[in-house]
C-alpha cells in the first residue's frame, strides 16, 4: 500500500489547498462571469451553463444557449485551469481562448468582444472598475484577463481523496481504497491521471469497441484535420464526477455506475463484476471537493 | 368534431398572440431577472433556475441555489402569469410574492429585498433607470413591480394547438387530434384546462393510488394547515411540456410517455394502451409555443 501510494504520487496530484491570486481581478471577473451582456439579447451569462453552485455544470445533457444547443455535454468550469486545453476537442489552448469561442458561438452567446465592450462602456460603474485595475481600462483583452483570473480561482480542493494523497490514511474507507486499487490495476489511471485525474491528454472514444454516438462530432479531428485524431476527445477530469452527471461528451447516461461499465468495456476491453464496479464507484465519490470561498463573497 | 371544439372553447383558451405592456418596465425587469445581486454572494439570478432559452426551466430534477436544493422541481416561469397562484403549493398569490419567497429562501437566493436595494443603490446606472420609470425611484416594491412586469411578458403563444383552437384545422395532424380527443375522453382535461392547460386548481397527487414521493413535501397543506389539503399540489401547466422535463413536483421522470402513464394510473385509475399513450404524447408535443421577442432585444 505504501509503495503504491509512492508510485501514485507522480500520477495523481492533490489540488493545492490555498492559492494566491489577484483578488481585485478575480472579483471583477466574477461579475463578468454572471453578466448577461456577454450574450446577444442579454439573456445568457457564463453561469447559465456553468452553475457554480452545481459544480460548474447545468446537469442538462446539452445546454441551451442563445441560438440552440451545442452538440456536446458542457464540461465543468471547476479545475478547468488545470486542463491541457479547453473544450472536449481542445480547440482552445487556455481559459481566455475558451471565453472567445463561447462568446462568439452562435449557439452559445452569439456575440463578440467588440459588442461587449460597446455595451459595457455605457456602464460607468464597470468602466470605473476596469480603470482601477488595468492601466488601459476596459478593453477586449482585459475582459478576457479578468474572466480568466476568476476562473483560475475556481478550484475544488480538500476532497477526501486529496486528503488521502496528502497523507491522511483515514480519509478513505477500506472499500474506497480497494476501489482506488482497482482504478489503477484495471488501467483507468492510464488516462485519468494528473492533478485533474483526467484533462491532460486526448484519447479515442471507443478504443476497443466502436461506440454509438453522433459521428459528426468528430472530436480532436475537427481541430487538427488529422484522420488519426478522428473521435479523439479530451479525457475528462474525474474531479467532482459524482456531481457532474450526465457523463461523456454525449451526455448519454446520468448513471455513474453505468458510465464506469461503459468505460471498462469500450476503453479497456474489460467486463467488471458488480463488486468491482461498486468499489470503483465508491472511490469516485471520494473525489468531490470543496467549492471556493469566493462564491460567498458579496463584492 | 365541431361540437367538441365548441365545448372545448370554454375549457381551454389559446394564449393571446399579442399583448400590450409597458416596455420600459419590462426591460428594466429583464435586467433584474438576470442580476446576481439578487442573491447572497452574487452568484444566482432568477435566470439560474429559470433559463429563458430552455422554456423557463433548468432541466435539473432539483435546482441548485445558494444554500442547496429546494425539494421540488422548478416550475417554468413562462405563462406563470396565468397560474392561479405560484409554487407547487400555491404559497405565493402572484408573481410579486413569488419573487419575495425565492429571494429570501435560504436554499435559493438567501438574501432580502432590503439587501438588494442596498447593493443596487451603489450602482448609479440602475438607480437612474429606476428614477426614469418610477416617481419614487429604486424601492423594494418597484423592484418587484419591474420584475413582475417582465415576467408578465414571458408567454409562449402560437403553439400548433393554439392555432388549432383559433380555427386552423390543419394545424394538428390526425394523430394529434386523436390524442386531443383521448385527452378529453379519459378525463385529463378535467384538471388540465384553462389558458395554461393546468395551473388553475389544486389536486391531490395520487388520487386513486398512493404515490411514492417525499412525504415531508406536503403540498397545499403547508399553506392551509388543513389536513384535507395534504399532498394536494397545483396542477402544472402542460404548455411546453415537451421541453420542461423532468416531470411532477418530484421530477421523478424525464420520460413524457411514462409521465402520461403515471398520471392515467394514479389520477384517473386507468391503464392506457401503447397506442393511446402515443396519441396523447403526440398531442402534448403540439403544446410547444414560441419564445417571446423580448429575449432577443439588446436593451
XYZ file of C-alpha atoms in Angstrom:
598
model
C 0.000 0.000 0.000
C 2.745 2.405 0.913
C 4.644 1.560 -2.260
C 1.500 2.045 -4.278
C 0.972 5.470 -2.750
C 4.513 6.423 -3.656
C 4.068 5.330 -7.256
C 0.853 7.214 -7.394
C 2.347 10.406 -6.121
C 3.708 11.009 -9.586
C 0.487 10.021 -11.321
C -2.167 11.957 -9.435
C -1.520 15.158 -7.533
C -3.806 16.786 -4.994
C -5.275 20.229 -5.654
C -3.499 22.905 -3.598
C -5.466 23.870 -0.503
C -4.555 27.529 -0.816
C -3.555 29.586 -3.810
C -2.535 33.184 -4.125
C -4.400 35.290 -6.646
C -5.225 38.869 -7.546
C -8.421 39.482 -5.580
C -9.395 42.618 -7.460
C -9.108 40.982 -10.864
C -10.844 37.829 -9.686
C -13.744 39.793 -8.210
C -14.124 41.825 -11.372
C -14.027 38.569 -13.346
C -16.667 37.154 -11.033
C -19.012 39.993 -12.003
C -18.345 39.409 -15.696
C -18.930 35.679 -15.301
C -22.522 36.435 -14.282
C -23.105 39.293 -16.719
C -25.685 38.606 -19.439
C -24.350 41.481 -21.548
C -21.962 38.778 -22.740
C -24.746 37.423 -24.952
C -26.845 38.639 -27.837
C -30.149 39.727 -26.277
C -28.649 39.903 -22.768
C -30.041 36.580 -21.622
C -27.078 34.191 -21.173
C -24.034 34.548 -18.945
C -21.144 32.135 -18.406
C -23.024 30.972 -15.317
C -26.087 29.959 -17.337
C -24.351 26.760 -18.393
C -21.709 26.717 -15.651
C -23.763 26.915 -12.442
C -21.109 27.420 -9.796
C -23.277 26.022 -7.014
C -23.835 22.903 -9.083
C -20.134 22.095 -9.527
C -19.817 24.209 -12.643
C -22.356 22.409 -14.816
C -26.081 22.708 -15.511
C -26.927 18.978 -15.376
C -28.542 19.102 -18.811
C -27.481 16.604 -21.465
C -26.953 19.527 -23.818
C -27.011 23.100 -22.553
C -29.191 25.772 -24.115
C -27.599 28.943 -25.411
C -28.994 31.929 -27.279
C -29.234 30.070 -30.579
C -29.703 26.464 -29.559
C -27.856 23.553 -28.046
C -24.152 22.839 -28.611
C -23.838 19.146 -29.572
C -21.716 18.061 -26.610
C -22.238 17.998 -22.858
C -20.999 21.101 -21.002
C -17.756 20.435 -19.099
C -17.337 21.913 -15.636
C -15.508 25.209 -15.244
C -14.130 23.979 -11.907
C -10.471 22.983 -12.109
C -10.565 23.778 -15.840
C -7.429 25.844 -15.291
C -5.552 22.557 -14.866
C -6.701 21.079 -18.197
C -4.236 20.670 -21.062
C -6.661 22.628 -23.256
C -10.324 23.650 -23.182
C -13.423 22.048 -24.780
C -13.829 18.329 -25.481
C -11.774 18.725 -28.637
C -9.201 21.026 -27.039
C -9.770 23.753 -29.613
C -8.953 26.493 -27.088
C -5.485 26.477 -25.634
C -6.434 28.234 -22.401
C -9.247 29.895 -20.470
C -9.028 33.143 -22.446
C -9.443 31.351 -25.752
C -12.285 29.310 -24.309
C -14.145 32.523 -23.475
C -13.764 33.833 -27.013
C -15.175 30.642 -28.509
C -18.222 30.597 -26.235
C -18.856 34.326 -26.652
C -18.867 34.124 -30.437
C -20.509 30.712 -30.979
C -23.955 31.445 -32.490
C -25.428 28.550 -30.496
C -23.999 29.820 -27.231
C -23.633 33.573 -26.595
C -23.789 34.716 -30.204
C -21.974 37.999 -29.795
C -18.463 39.460 -29.989
C -15.922 41.044 -27.674
C -16.333 44.269 -29.635
C -20.049 44.319 -28.940
C -19.469 43.501 -25.261
C -17.001 46.379 -24.910
C -19.609 48.622 -26.529
C -22.310 47.565 -24.078
C -20.051 47.734 -21.021
C -18.700 51.181 -21.934
C -22.183 52.592 -21.407
C -21.948 51.424 -17.775
C -19.888 53.958 -15.825
C -19.528 51.707 -12.787
C -17.923 48.868 -14.689
C -15.736 51.259 -16.722
C -14.531 52.724 -13.435
C -13.741 49.282 -12.031
C -11.701 48.329 -15.106
C -9.884 51.669 -14.858
C -8.910 50.971 -11.254
C -7.328 47.629 -12.141
C -5.978 47.991 -15.676
C -3.895 50.898 -16.974
C -5.694 50.764 -20.311
C -9.097 50.275 -18.666
C -11.934 48.455 -20.386
C -10.538 46.533 -23.365
C -11.267 43.224 -25.023
C -8.118 41.684 -23.631
C -8.733 42.965 -20.118
C -12.204 41.434 -20.159
C -10.644 38.067 -21.016
C -7.952 38.568 -18.405
C -10.406 39.353 -15.606
C -12.609 36.404 -16.546
C -9.647 34.026 -16.623
C -8.428 35.412 -13.290
C -11.748 34.498 -11.722
C -11.885 31.097 -13.384
C -8.392 30.295 -12.141
C -9.733 30.582 -8.590
C -12.454 28.054 -9.358
C -10.718 25.017 -7.968
C -12.107 22.445 -5.549
C -9.511 21.300 -3.018
C -9.881 19.066 0.036
C -11.694 16.127 -1.486
C -11.321 13.078 0.724
C -9.074 11.554 -1.923
C -6.828 14.611 -1.844
C -6.596 14.348 1.914
C -5.576 10.722 1.418
C -2.944 11.745 -1.129
C -1.722 14.296 1.377
C -1.097 11.519 3.861
C -4.340 11.097 5.793
C -4.774 7.306 5.630
C -8.135 7.560 7.381
C -9.647 9.859 4.777
C -10.747 6.901 2.620
C -12.709 3.856 3.765
C -11.446 0.343 3.081
C -13.891 -0.010 0.194
C -12.795 3.299 -1.345
C -9.141 2.257 -1.105
C -9.997 -1.028 -2.813
C -11.779 0.995 -5.491
C -8.693 3.129 -5.940
C -6.561 -0.001 -6.328
C -8.949 -1.376 -8.961
C -8.882 2.058 -10.662
C -5.137 1.561 -11.038
C -4.953 -2.174 -11.727
C -7.670 -2.089 -14.392
C -5.914 0.787 -16.124
C -8.376 3.635 -15.636
C -5.480 5.638 -14.269
C -3.579 5.325 -17.535
C -5.810 8.076 -18.937
C -7.292 9.592 -15.789
C -4.202 10.933 -14.073
C -2.522 14.232 -13.226
C -3.920 16.859 -10.923
C -7.334 16.661 -12.591
C -7.465 12.851 -12.726
C -8.021 13.422 -16.437
C -7.933 16.559 -18.546
C -4.336 16.157 -19.641
C -4.496 14.065 -22.823
C -6.717 13.183 -25.773
C -7.945 9.645 -26.251
C -10.210 7.865 -28.705
C -13.778 7.385 -27.508
C -14.252 3.669 -28.116
C -10.762 2.228 -28.331
C -11.636 -1.424 -28.144
C -15.216 -1.396 -29.334
C -16.825 1.230 -31.503
C -19.352 3.411 -29.745
C -22.773 4.581 -30.753
C -22.585 8.380 -30.860
C -23.072 11.329 -33.179
C -20.472 10.768 -35.858
C -20.492 14.386 -36.977
C -18.993 15.371 -33.628
C -15.511 14.369 -34.685
C -13.523 15.451 -31.626
C -9.880 16.330 -31.969
C -10.058 15.787 -35.741
C -12.084 19.000 -36.045
C -9.056 20.864 -34.728
C -6.129 19.053 -36.341
C -7.812 17.729 -39.530
C -5.626 14.673 -38.982
C -7.611 11.452 -39.538
C -5.615 9.807 -36.774
C -7.435 12.163 -34.399
C -10.929 11.162 -35.501
C -13.175 10.648 -32.440
C -10.386 11.529 -30.049
C -11.668 13.633 -27.138
C -10.039 15.205 -24.153
C -10.167 12.711 -21.289
C -12.476 14.435 -18.819
C -11.423 15.224 -15.277
C -12.983 12.897 -12.716
C -12.928 15.557 -10.026
C -16.450 16.071 -8.630
C -17.666 13.379 -11.014
C -20.441 12.370 -8.609
C -21.884 15.887 -9.053
C -21.467 16.417 -12.776
C -23.810 13.980 -14.496
C -24.658 13.349 -17.277
C -21.478 11.694 -18.476
C -19.315 11.567 -21.624
C -19.216 14.231 -24.319
C -22.522 12.711 -25.408
C -24.166 13.112 -22.002
C -25.540 9.645 -22.745
C -26.045 8.482 -19.177
C -26.674 10.012 -15.780
C -25.783 6.749 -14.042
C -22.199 6.815 -12.829
C -22.046 3.039 -12.377
C -23.205 2.576 -15.941
C -20.562 5.059 -17.064
C -17.885 3.059 -15.239
C -19.032 -0.111 -17.014
C -19.077 1.593 -20.417
C -15.551 2.911 -19.935
C -14.256 -0.502 -18.820
C -15.809 -2.191 -21.841
C -15.070 0.294 -24.597
C -11.787 1.759 -23.418
C -10.217 -1.196 -21.643
C -11.965 -4.247 -23.119
C -12.973 -5.458 -19.685
C -16.167 -6.550 -18.027
C -16.300 -5.502 -14.398
C -18.076 -7.545 -11.732
C -20.749 -5.750 -9.712
C -18.408 -5.786 -6.768
C -15.598 -4.160 -8.747
C -17.969 -1.525 -10.131
C -19.261 -0.780 -6.637
C -15.760 -0.276 -5.324
C -14.633 1.975 -8.161
C -17.875 3.905 -7.746
C -17.144 4.340 -4.032
C -13.685 5.631 -4.906
C -15.072 8.123 -7.427
C -17.415 9.516 -4.788
C -14.344 10.479 -2.740
C -13.286 12.899 -5.497
C -15.829 15.572 -4.575
C -14.024 18.688 -3.373
C -14.958 21.947 -1.672
C -16.415 24.913 -3.548
C -14.236 28.036 -3.235
C -14.909 30.798 -0.711
C -15.164 33.468 -3.434
C -18.709 32.214 -4.133
C -19.858 33.546 -0.781
C -18.248 36.970 -1.006
C -20.635 39.891 -1.554
C -18.359 42.018 -3.761
C -65.626 17.386 -34.062
C -67.081 20.831 -34.460
C -69.263 20.371 -31.405
C -66.272 19.169 -29.467
C -64.335 22.271 -30.442
C -67.183 24.442 -29.263
C -67.368 22.677 -25.924
C -63.660 22.984 -25.611
C -63.675 26.699 -26.239
C -64.765 27.192 -22.658
C -62.293 24.677 -21.260
C -59.023 25.620 -22.897
C -58.195 29.058 -24.239
C -55.350 29.974 -26.557
C -52.615 32.338 -25.396
C -53.055 35.809 -26.932
C -50.726 36.350 -29.879
C -50.067 39.956 -28.962
C -50.229 41.721 -25.632
C -49.681 45.335 -24.712
C -47.216 46.035 -21.953
C -45.018 48.755 -20.502
C -41.788 48.280 -22.437
C -39.662 50.369 -20.110
C -40.747 48.491 -17.013
C -40.429 45.127 -18.734
C -36.918 45.901 -19.972
C -35.855 47.051 -16.526
C -37.374 43.876 -15.109
C -35.454 41.870 -17.705
C -32.201 43.264 -16.366
C -33.167 42.451 -12.800
C -34.174 38.908 -13.794
C -30.558 38.260 -14.810
C -28.935 40.179 -11.956
C -26.971 38.061 -9.473
C -27.071 40.842 -6.905
C -30.416 39.240 -6.082
C -28.525 36.502 -4.204
C -26.214 36.247 -1.239
C -22.709 36.090 -2.705
C -23.869 37.439 -6.091
C -23.952 34.060 -7.811
C -27.600 33.236 -8.524
C -30.145 35.196 -10.563
C -33.750 34.334 -11.379
C -32.402 33.002 -14.678
C -30.121 30.495 -12.953
C -33.072 28.189 -12.365
C -35.372 29.697 -14.996
C -33.317 29.529 -18.195
C -35.425 31.510 -20.642
C -33.932 29.801 -23.676
C -34.791 26.452 -22.150
C -38.515 27.191 -21.738
C -38.030 28.728 -18.306
C -36.538 25.702 -16.533
C -33.055 24.307 -15.924
C -33.842 20.639 -16.678
C -32.445 19.517 -13.325
C -34.549 17.308 -11.080
C -33.913 19.762 -8.265
C -32.337 23.139 -8.947
C -29.290 24.355 -7.060
C -29.470 27.648 -5.212
C -27.040 29.440 -2.936
C -27.716 27.155 0.014
C -28.776 23.897 -1.573
C -31.592 22.291 -3.476
C -35.271 23.118 -2.927
C -37.126 19.799 -2.556
C -39.394 20.183 -5.586
C -38.804 20.509 -9.312
C -38.565 24.108 -10.590
C -41.709 25.162 -12.481
C -41.364 27.225 -15.642
C -41.639 30.993 -15.434
C -43.268 31.005 -18.884
C -47.006 31.616 -18.727
C -46.742 31.679 -14.921
C -48.706 34.918 -15.029
C -51.772 32.833 -15.914
C -51.477 30.491 -12.917
C -53.983 30.693 -10.081
C -51.054 31.073 -7.663
C -47.289 30.479 -7.687
C -45.212 27.491 -6.488
C -46.394 23.889 -6.397
C -48.233 24.593 -3.157
C -49.541 27.970 -4.280
C -47.995 29.770 -1.315
C -47.500 32.966 -3.344
C -50.610 34.618 -4.663
C -48.884 36.316 -7.598
C -45.572 36.949 -9.326
C -44.505 39.631 -6.847
C -44.998 37.325 -3.892
C -43.197 34.542 -5.736
C -40.137 36.768 -6.103
C -40.067 37.532 -2.385
C -40.182 33.857 -1.473
C -37.343 32.913 -3.816
C -35.219 35.911 -2.837
C -35.448 35.116 0.864
C -35.394 31.306 0.799
C -32.019 30.270 2.303
C -31.800 27.387 -0.172
C -32.460 29.645 -3.148
C -31.199 33.263 -3.162
C -30.719 33.628 0.579
C -30.987 37.414 0.745
C -33.574 40.158 1.308
C -35.138 42.993 -0.652
C -33.501 45.396 1.801
C -30.068 43.988 0.985
C -30.808 44.105 -2.756
C -31.845 47.758 -2.555
C -28.606 48.433 -0.680
C -26.491 46.751 -3.368
C -28.368 48.328 -6.276
C -28.196 51.833 -4.775
C -24.424 51.713 -5.191
C -24.990 51.354 -8.957
C -25.728 54.801 -10.406
C -26.889 53.424 -13.746
C -29.606 51.243 -12.271
C -30.655 53.963 -9.811
C -31.039 56.326 -12.787
C -33.118 53.789 -14.679
C -35.485 53.295 -11.732
C -35.743 57.075 -11.396
C -36.776 57.447 -15.028
C -39.640 54.958 -14.629
C -40.837 55.285 -11.048
C -41.559 58.552 -9.232
C -40.116 57.140 -6.019
C -37.165 55.538 -7.839
C -35.420 52.462 -6.525
C -37.592 50.858 -3.844
C -38.360 47.321 -2.766
C -41.814 47.465 -4.264
C -40.591 48.926 -7.555
C -38.084 46.107 -7.872
C -40.928 43.608 -7.520
C -43.074 45.607 -9.914
C -40.401 45.716 -12.641
C -39.669 42.013 -12.255
C -43.359 41.102 -12.462
C -43.764 43.396 -15.490
C -41.061 41.427 -17.290
C -42.409 38.069 -16.210
C -45.876 39.013 -17.452
C -44.402 39.269 -20.950
C -42.991 35.754 -20.682
C -45.797 33.990 -22.504
C -45.488 31.495 -25.333
C -48.218 31.953 -27.945
C -48.689 30.296 -31.325
C -48.317 26.658 -30.369
C -49.838 24.455 -33.033
C -52.601 23.593 -30.600
C -53.375 27.281 -30.109
C -53.548 27.741 -33.864
C -55.989 24.841 -33.926
C -58.057 26.441 -31.159
C -58.024 29.638 -33.182
C -59.653 27.812 -36.082
C -56.789 26.398 -38.147
C -57.960 22.791 -38.609
C -54.730 21.920 -40.407
C -52.519 22.911 -37.510
C -52.825 19.474 -35.904
C -52.243 16.099 -37.581
C -54.871 13.376 -37.447
C -52.908 11.580 -34.739
C -52.614 14.744 -32.636
C -56.341 15.365 -32.922
C -56.991 11.792 -31.810
C -54.644 12.432 -28.900
C -56.578 15.552 -28.004
C -59.830 13.586 -28.055
C -58.325 10.939 -25.768
C -57.038 13.752 -23.535
C -60.662 14.798 -23.131
C -62.393 11.415 -23.052
C -60.003 9.938 -20.493
C -60.508 12.963 -18.257
C -57.049 14.582 -18.350
C -58.815 17.793 -19.271
C -60.799 17.769 -16.048
C -57.675 19.085 -14.289
C -55.576 20.335 -17.189
C -57.765 23.102 -18.553
C -57.897 26.880 -18.795
C -55.466 29.053 -20.683
C -52.487 27.167 -19.184
C -53.963 23.695 -19.665
C -53.364 23.375 -15.950
C -52.219 25.883 -13.358
C -55.702 26.819 -12.222
C -56.553 24.371 -9.443
C -55.030 22.177 -6.727
C -55.387 18.420 -6.873
C -54.156 15.500 -4.816
C -51.057 13.788 -6.190
C -52.182 10.165 -6.214
C -55.966 10.296 -6.138
C -56.684 6.686 -6.940
C -53.459 5.031 -5.887
C -50.989 6.369 -3.367
C -47.716 7.557 -4.838
C -44.162 7.055 -3.769
C -42.785 10.513 -3.025
C -41.211 12.574 -0.257
C -43.915 12.712 2.363
C -42.443 15.747 4.084
C -43.267 17.803 0.989
C -46.886 18.184 1.970
C -48.116 20.469 -0.804
C -51.095 22.710 -0.208
C -51.303 21.538 3.428
C -48.146 23.521 4.182
C -50.083 26.666 3.274
C -53.557 25.997 4.663
C -52.697 23.586 7.538
C -55.938 21.860 6.565
C -55.488 18.063 6.532
C -57.872 17.867 3.591
C -55.142 19.598 1.579
C -52.416 17.072 2.403
C -50.465 16.163 -0.760
C -52.537 18.492 -2.897
C -50.375 20.315 -5.452
C -51.098 22.874 -8.106
C -51.904 21.049 -11.332
C -48.981 22.030 -13.570
C -49.484 23.736 -16.898
C -48.914 21.420 -19.846
C -47.778 24.260 -22.064
C -44.290 23.489 -23.481
C -44.401 20.190 -21.600
C -42.201 18.515 -24.229
C -39.459 20.981 -23.271
C -39.771 21.038 -19.484
C -38.710 17.602 -18.256
C -38.314 16.243 -15.643
C -41.938 15.904 -14.618
C -44.081 16.167 -11.480
C -43.157 18.163 -8.378
C -40.842 15.250 -7.665
C -39.036 15.465 -11.015
C -39.259 11.669 -10.873
C -39.139 11.004 -14.615
C -37.797 12.667 -17.725
C -39.866 10.388 -19.950
C -43.064 12.135 -21.019
C -44.733 8.898 -22.081
C -44.015 7.419 -18.672
C -45.437 10.569 -17.086
C -48.624 10.186 -19.119
C -48.953 6.577 -17.924
C -48.350 7.542 -14.291
C -50.990 10.262 -14.449
C -53.531 7.910 -16.063
C -52.932 5.256 -13.417
C -52.700 7.347 -10.274
C -55.040 10.214 -11.075
C -57.620 8.509 -13.253
C -57.329 4.809 -12.348
C -56.781 3.864 -15.972
C -54.247 1.830 -17.875
C -53.567 3.302 -21.296
C -52.683 1.168 -24.315
C -49.426 1.990 -26.087
C -51.473 3.392 -28.937
C -53.421 5.699 -26.638
C -50.235 6.862 -24.909
C -48.606 7.557 -28.275
C -51.542 9.670 -29.384
C -51.759 11.688 -26.174
C -47.986 12.148 -26.373
C -48.319 13.433 -29.955
C -50.971 15.880 -28.772
C -48.781 17.132 -25.917
C -45.970 17.840 -28.380
C -48.282 20.292 -30.143
C -48.361 22.464 -26.991
C -44.913 23.958 -27.542
C -45.228 27.685 -28.170
C -42.963 30.490 -29.342
C -40.486 32.229 -27.056
C -41.162 35.982 -26.788
C -39.309 38.583 -28.850
C -38.065 40.412 -25.741
C -35.396 37.709 -25.376
C -33.687 38.967 -28.495
C -33.738 42.645 -27.677
C -30.371 44.191 -26.764
C -31.642 46.717 -24.198
